[in-house]
Short mmCIF file of C-alpha atoms in Angstrom, two decimals:
data_model
loop_
_atom_site.label_atom_id
_atom_site.label_comp_id
_atom_site.label_asym_id
_atom_site.label_seq_id
_atom_site.Cartn_x
_atom_site.Cartn_y
_atom_site.Cartn_z
CA UNK A 1 107.08 119.40 116.24
CA UNK A 2 109.19 121.24 113.66
CA UNK A 3 106.48 122.14 111.13
CA UNK A 4 108.96 122.87 108.37
CA UNK A 5 111.19 119.78 108.58
CA UNK A 6 108.74 117.30 107.06
CA UNK A 7 107.43 119.90 104.61
CA UNK A 8 110.96 120.77 103.42
CA UNK A 9 111.99 117.11 103.14
CA UNK A 10 108.84 116.29 101.15
CA UNK A 11 109.30 119.33 98.90
CA UNK A 12 112.87 118.28 98.07
CA UNK A 13 111.72 114.76 97.14
CA UNK A 14 108.78 116.06 95.08
CA UNK A 15 110.99 118.49 93.16
CA UNK A 16 113.47 115.69 92.44
CA UNK A 17 110.78 113.26 91.26
CA UNK A 18 109.30 115.91 88.98
CA UNK A 19 112.59 115.97 87.07
CA UNK A 20 111.35 112.63 85.70
CA UNK A 21 107.56 112.55 86.19
CA UNK A 22 105.56 115.23 84.37
CA UNK A 23 102.72 116.61 86.50
CA UNK A 24 101.05 114.08 88.84
CA UNK A 25 101.76 116.25 91.89
CA UNK A 26 98.75 114.81 93.71
CA UNK A 27 99.97 111.24 93.07
CA UNK A 28 103.45 112.05 94.37
CA UNK A 29 101.90 113.78 97.42
CA UNK A 30 99.85 110.68 98.19
CA UNK A 31 102.87 108.41 97.74
CA UNK A 32 104.91 110.45 100.23
CA UNK A 33 101.99 110.66 102.65
CA UNK A 34 101.78 106.88 102.71
CA UNK A 35 105.54 106.43 103.12
CA UNK A 36 105.77 108.94 105.99
CA UNK A 37 102.77 107.38 107.77
CA UNK A 38 104.32 103.91 107.56
CA UNK A 39 101.94 102.44 104.99
CA UNK A 40 102.23 100.82 101.58
CA UNK A 41 100.77 101.85 98.23
CA UNK A 42 98.99 99.97 95.44
CA UNK A 43 99.16 101.81 92.11
CA UNK A 44 96.59 100.57 89.60
CA UNK A 45 96.41 101.79 86.03
CA UNK A 46 96.77 100.74 82.43
CA UNK A 47 100.27 99.81 81.16
CA UNK A 48 102.63 102.63 80.25
CA UNK A 49 101.32 105.38 82.52
CA UNK A 50 104.54 105.63 84.54
CA UNK A 51 103.82 103.47 87.59
CA UNK A 52 107.23 101.78 87.64
CA UNK A 53 109.10 104.97 86.70
CA UNK A 54 107.45 106.82 89.60
CA UNK A 55 108.50 104.11 92.07
CA UNK A 56 112.07 104.15 90.77
CA UNK A 57 112.23 107.96 90.89
CA UNK A 58 111.14 107.91 94.54
CA UNK A 59 113.72 105.24 95.39
CA UNK A 60 116.51 107.22 93.72
CA UNK A 61 115.45 110.41 95.53
CA UNK A 62 116.01 108.79 98.92
CA UNK A 63 119.37 107.30 99.89
CA UNK A 64 118.00 103.86 100.82
CA UNK A 65 118.17 100.36 99.39
CA UNK A 66 115.76 99.50 96.59
CA UNK A 67 114.71 96.19 95.03
CA UNK A 68 112.32 95.48 92.17
CA UNK A 69 110.55 92.14 91.74
CA UNK A 70 108.63 91.25 88.60
CA UNK A 71 105.72 89.17 89.86
CA UNK A 72 104.88 86.21 87.61
CA UNK A 73 102.71 83.08 88.05
CA UNK A 74 105.80 80.92 88.67
CA UNK A 75 107.25 83.21 91.38
CA UNK A 76 107.61 81.31 94.67
CA UNK A 77 107.48 82.70 98.22
CA UNK A 78 111.13 81.68 98.64
CA UNK A 79 112.05 83.81 95.60
CA UNK A 80 110.73 86.78 97.53
CA UNK A 81 111.63 86.04 101.15
CA UNK A 82 114.72 83.86 100.86
CA UNK A 83 115.66 80.28 101.59
CA UNK A 84 117.68 78.13 103.96
CA UNK A 85 120.39 76.23 102.13
CA UNK A 86 123.05 73.80 103.32
CA UNK A 87 126.43 75.48 103.45
CA UNK A 88 129.01 72.79 102.66
CA UNK A 89 131.89 74.92 103.96
CA UNK A 90 130.28 75.70 107.31
CA UNK A 91 128.45 72.36 107.44
CA UNK A 92 125.22 73.99 108.56
CA UNK A 93 122.11 75.56 107.11
CA UNK A 94 122.44 79.23 106.21
CA UNK A 95 119.66 81.67 105.41
CA UNK A 96 120.03 83.47 102.08
CA UNK A 97 117.96 86.64 102.23
CA UNK A 98 115.58 87.40 99.39
CA UNK A 99 114.84 90.78 97.80
CA UNK A 100 112.20 91.58 100.42
CA UNK A 101 115.10 92.62 102.68
CA UNK A 102 115.26 96.19 101.42
CA UNK A 103 113.91 99.63 102.30
CA UNK A 104 111.75 100.23 99.23
CA UNK A 105 110.31 97.21 97.45
CA UNK A 106 108.69 97.56 94.04
CA UNK A 107 106.28 94.65 93.53
CA UNK A 108 105.65 95.02 89.81
CA UNK A 109 102.37 93.55 88.51
CA UNK A 110 101.63 91.98 91.88
CA UNK A 111 98.38 90.43 90.67
CA UNK A 112 100.28 88.15 88.30
CA UNK A 113 101.62 86.08 91.22
CA UNK A 114 99.65 83.22 92.75
CA UNK A 115 97.73 83.77 96.02
CA UNK A 116 100.38 81.71 97.83
CA UNK A 117 103.13 84.10 96.78
CA UNK A 118 100.97 87.16 97.42
CA UNK A 119 100.31 85.94 100.95
CA UNK A 120 104.03 85.79 101.66
CA UNK A 121 103.93 89.60 101.78
CA UNK A 122 101.25 89.78 104.49
CA UNK A 123 103.50 89.37 107.53
CA UNK A 124 106.15 91.68 106.10
CA UNK A 125 103.69 94.48 105.31
CA UNK A 126 101.94 94.38 108.67
CA UNK A 127 104.63 93.34 111.16
CA UNK A 128 107.84 94.28 109.31
CA UNK A 129 109.25 90.79 109.69
CA UNK A 130 109.29 87.44 107.91
CA UNK A 131 109.26 83.90 109.29
CA UNK A 132 111.20 81.06 107.67
CA UNK A 133 111.44 77.55 109.12
CA UNK A 134 110.52 78.71 112.60
CA UNK A 135 112.91 81.68 112.63
CA UNK A 136 111.79 85.31 112.53
CA UNK A 137 113.85 87.91 110.70
CA UNK A 138 113.24 91.63 111.20
CA UNK A 139 113.11 93.87 108.14
CA UNK A 140 115.10 97.07 107.90
CA UNK A 141 113.38 100.38 108.56
CA UNK A 142 111.91 102.09 106.70
CA UNK A 143 110.18 99.29 104.79
CA UNK A 144 107.89 100.57 102.05
CA UNK A 145 106.08 98.45 99.46
CA UNK A 146 104.96 100.01 96.19
CA UNK A 147 102.88 97.48 94.26
CA UNK A 148 101.57 97.96 90.74
CA UNK A 149 98.83 96.18 88.85
CA UNK A 150 97.17 96.53 85.45
CA UNK A 151 93.37 96.45 85.79
CA UNK A 152 92.55 95.56 82.18
CA UNK A 153 94.48 92.28 82.09
CA UNK A 154 92.59 89.20 83.26
CA UNK A 155 94.45 86.28 81.68
CA UNK A 156 97.19 85.04 83.98
CA UNK A 157 96.21 87.31 86.89
CA UNK A 158 94.99 86.58 90.41
CA UNK A 159 92.83 89.20 92.18
CA UNK A 160 94.28 90.42 95.46
CA UNK A 161 92.32 89.06 98.44
CA UNK A 162 90.76 91.44 100.98
CA UNK A 163 93.43 90.62 103.58
CA UNK A 164 96.13 91.74 101.13
CA UNK A 165 94.27 94.86 99.97
CA UNK A 166 93.61 95.95 103.55
CA UNK A 167 97.36 96.12 104.17
CA UNK A 168 97.82 98.80 101.54
CA UNK A 169 97.50 102.27 103.03
CA UNK A 170 96.28 103.69 99.73
CA UNK A 171 95.20 102.65 96.28
CA UNK A 172 96.10 105.25 93.63
CA UNK A 173 95.48 105.65 89.91
CA UNK A 174 98.09 107.43 87.79
CA UNK A 175 95.80 108.54 84.97
CA UNK A 176 96.78 109.66 81.47
CA UNK A 177 98.82 112.86 81.02
CA UNK A 178 97.21 115.92 79.47
CA UNK A 179 98.17 116.98 75.95
CA UNK A 180 100.51 119.65 77.33
CA UNK A 181 102.09 117.17 79.74
CA UNK A 182 102.61 114.74 76.85
CA UNK A 183 104.46 117.45 74.90
CA UNK A 184 106.74 118.05 77.91
CA UNK A 185 107.24 114.29 78.19
CA UNK A 186 108.51 114.15 74.60
CA UNK A 187 110.94 117.03 75.20
CA UNK A 188 112.27 115.51 78.39
CA UNK A 189 112.76 111.94 77.13
CA UNK A 190 113.70 112.54 73.49
CA UNK A 191 117.42 112.89 74.30
CA UNK A 192 117.61 110.17 76.96
CA UNK A 193 116.19 108.94 80.24
CA UNK A 194 116.26 111.61 83.01
CA UNK A 195 115.80 108.85 85.61
CA UNK A 196 119.44 107.90 85.11
CA UNK A 197 120.63 111.36 86.14
CA UNK A 198 118.73 112.14 89.35
CA UNK A 199 120.49 111.80 92.70
CA UNK A 200 119.23 111.32 96.24
CA UNK A 201 118.10 114.46 98.05
CA UNK A 202 117.58 113.02 101.54
CA UNK A 203 118.98 110.19 103.62
CA UNK A 204 117.49 107.37 105.64
CA UNK A 205 117.73 109.26 108.95
CA UNK A 206 115.61 112.10 107.58
CA UNK A 207 112.92 109.64 106.51
CA UNK A 208 112.97 107.91 109.91
CA UNK A 209 112.74 111.31 111.64
CA UNK A 210 109.76 112.26 109.47
CA UNK A 211 108.08 108.91 110.30
CA UNK A 212 108.48 109.71 113.97
CA UNK A 213 107.64 113.43 113.93
CA UNK A 214 104.38 113.22 111.97
CA UNK A 215 102.75 111.42 114.91
CA UNK A 216 102.91 114.67 116.88
CA UNK A 217 100.39 116.32 114.53
CA UNK A 218 97.33 117.25 116.60
CA UNK A 219 93.97 115.69 115.73
CA UNK A 220 91.03 117.47 117.39
CA UNK A 221 88.38 115.27 119.05
CA UNK A 222 85.80 116.55 116.55
CA UNK A 223 88.05 115.49 113.66
CA UNK A 224 88.45 112.05 115.21
CA UNK A 225 84.66 111.79 115.55
CA UNK A 226 84.27 112.92 111.93
CA UNK A 227 86.60 110.13 110.76
CA UNK A 228 84.79 107.53 112.88
CA UNK A 229 81.38 108.66 111.59
CA UNK A 230 82.59 108.13 108.02
CA UNK A 231 83.92 104.67 108.88
CA UNK A 232 80.71 103.74 110.68
CA UNK A 233 78.61 104.84 107.72
CA UNK A 234 80.50 102.46 105.41
CA UNK A 235 79.53 99.59 107.72
CA UNK A 236 75.83 100.46 107.82
CA UNK A 237 75.13 101.77 104.32
CA UNK A 238 72.63 99.58 102.47
CA UNK A 239 74.64 99.76 99.23
CA UNK A 240 77.85 98.46 100.81
CA UNK A 241 78.48 94.75 101.29
CA UNK A 242 81.73 95.11 103.26
CA UNK A 243 82.67 98.26 105.18
CA UNK A 244 85.99 99.62 106.39
CA UNK A 245 87.94 97.66 109.02
CA UNK A 246 89.55 99.13 112.16
CA UNK A 247 92.88 98.91 110.32
CA UNK A 248 91.38 101.11 107.61
CA UNK A 249 90.16 103.63 110.19
CA UNK A 250 93.64 103.88 111.72
CA UNK A 251 95.15 104.20 108.24
CA UNK A 252 92.94 107.21 107.50
CA UNK A 253 93.88 108.84 110.81
CA UNK A 254 97.61 108.34 110.21
CA UNK A 255 97.41 109.57 106.62
CA UNK A 256 95.66 112.75 107.76
CA UNK A 257 98.46 113.44 110.23
CA UNK A 258 101.18 112.78 107.65
CA UNK A 259 99.43 114.84 104.96
CA UNK A 260 99.06 117.79 107.35
CA UNK A 261 102.77 117.56 108.25
CA UNK A 262 103.79 117.45 104.58
CA UNK A 263 101.77 120.63 104.08
CA UNK A 264 103.51 122.36 107.00
CA UNK A 265 100.70 122.13 109.57
CA UNK A 266 100.85 120.64 113.06
CA UNK A 267 97.10 119.99 113.10
CA UNK A 268 94.58 118.16 110.88
CA UNK A 269 91.66 119.95 109.20
CA UNK A 270 88.44 118.40 107.76
CA UNK A 271 89.68 119.07 104.21
CA UNK A 272 92.53 116.60 104.84
CA UNK A 273 90.00 113.90 105.71
CA UNK A 274 87.75 114.63 102.71
CA UNK A 275 90.70 114.65 100.30
CA UNK A 276 92.27 111.41 101.54
CA UNK A 277 89.12 109.34 102.11
CA UNK A 278 88.70 108.12 98.51
CA UNK A 279 92.33 106.97 98.28
CA UNK A 280 92.51 105.31 101.70
CA UNK A 281 89.03 103.71 101.68
CA UNK A 282 88.18 102.87 98.05
CA UNK A 283 89.87 99.45 98.08
CA UNK A 284 88.49 98.56 101.52
CA UNK A 285 84.80 98.47 100.64
CA UNK A 286 82.76 96.20 98.37
CA UNK A 287 79.46 97.39 96.94
CA UNK A 288 76.42 95.10 96.91
CA UNK A 289 75.19 96.06 93.45
CA UNK A 290 78.50 95.12 91.82
CA UNK A 291 78.38 91.52 93.08
CA UNK A 292 81.55 92.03 95.04
CA UNK A 293 83.63 93.47 92.21
CA UNK A 294 86.14 95.79 93.88
CA UNK A 295 86.81 99.27 92.63
CA UNK A 296 83.52 99.71 90.72
CA UNK A 297 82.03 103.08 91.69
CA UNK A 298 83.63 102.94 95.13
CA UNK A 299 84.95 106.47 94.66
CA UNK A 300 81.45 107.80 94.05
CA UNK A 301 80.09 105.77 96.98
CA UNK A 302 82.66 107.30 99.32
CA UNK A 303 81.97 110.81 98.00
CA UNK A 304 78.24 110.24 98.57
CA UNK A 305 78.97 109.31 102.17
CA UNK A 306 81.10 112.43 102.62
CA UNK A 307 78.20 114.56 101.30
CA UNK A 308 75.83 113.08 103.90
CA UNK A 309 78.00 113.59 106.97
CA UNK A 310 78.13 117.00 108.60
CA UNK A 311 81.57 118.59 108.47
CA UNK A 312 82.61 119.91 111.89
CA UNK A 313 83.73 123.50 112.35
CA UNK A 314 86.20 124.42 115.08
CA UNK A 315 89.59 126.01 115.63
CA UNK A 316 91.50 122.87 114.73
CA UNK A 317 94.86 124.13 115.99
CA UNK A 318 93.60 124.37 119.60
CA UNK A 319 93.96 121.48 122.00
#
C-alpha cells in the first residue's frame, strides 16, 4: 500500500475544509475516516454549530455530486428515493430518481422525518441500492450519508430507531468553538461566506482508490483480539442493556484501518482503537440506568470499559 497517498489526499481535503471551518480538526478527521472506510456519519449538536456548513465544505472539496434534503414530518419516502410516473409520450411508466441518487447526501435534521421516511434510508445505507415497485436500482459510488440532528428539540421529532443508528459508522458532536476560534470566525465571515469560494481538491477516482487501499492496512491478531474483547465487554457489562452488534465490531475494525491510513501508517496501533471507540460505539449501546435513553453517559461507559481491558503491547507493524 502507498502509505502517503491516502494521507496526502486527506491532508488536502482537511486543509481545504479549514478554509471554512475554524478548528475542529478532530471532527474533520473522523468525518474523513468514516468516508474512506465506507461508512456514514451522524452529527448531533445544538443548532448553529456548523454541522451543515461542514458537510457542504466536504462536498465542495471533493469533485462528486452532492444533494441536501431538509427532513420534515411531511417528507415521504418517494421524495427521497424517487417515484414511478406514467410517461404520456412514451406510454409507459418511467422512474424519476430522487435526491438519494448522489455521492454525498446531506440528511439535514433527520430526526424530524417520520419513522417510515427514516426507514427508506436503511437499504441505501447498508446495501447501496434502493428498491421501488419490485425493481432494484444501484447507487453511485462513493455513497456517503451525513445526517444531522439537534438533540435539544423534542417537539416534532422522531428518535432514530436502533436499526437506523447501527448503520451510522460514527456519531460525532461538533461542540462550541473556543473564544479564540470565535474571533477567527468573525474575521473570516465578516466580509462574506468563504464556502462560496472553495474549490475541489480531489476527484472521485482518488476517493475510490482510497476506499480500496485502506483495506490493505495490517491489523495484528492481538489488535483484533483487543477490539473483540471491548465488544464482548459491552455485551456482558451489568450496566449496559444493549451491547454492540457484529456490524458495530466490523465498523470499529474498518475505522481503525482507515484512520491509520489517513495518518500515514500501514498498520493499526492500540491508540487508534482507544481513540475511535467512543465515536464508533457510543450510539450502539443503551445503558440500563438511563431507562434506554441513548447517548446518556455512553462516552463515560465506553471509557470505563477501555480502562478495564488490558492494552496489548507488540510490534504492530510485523505480520
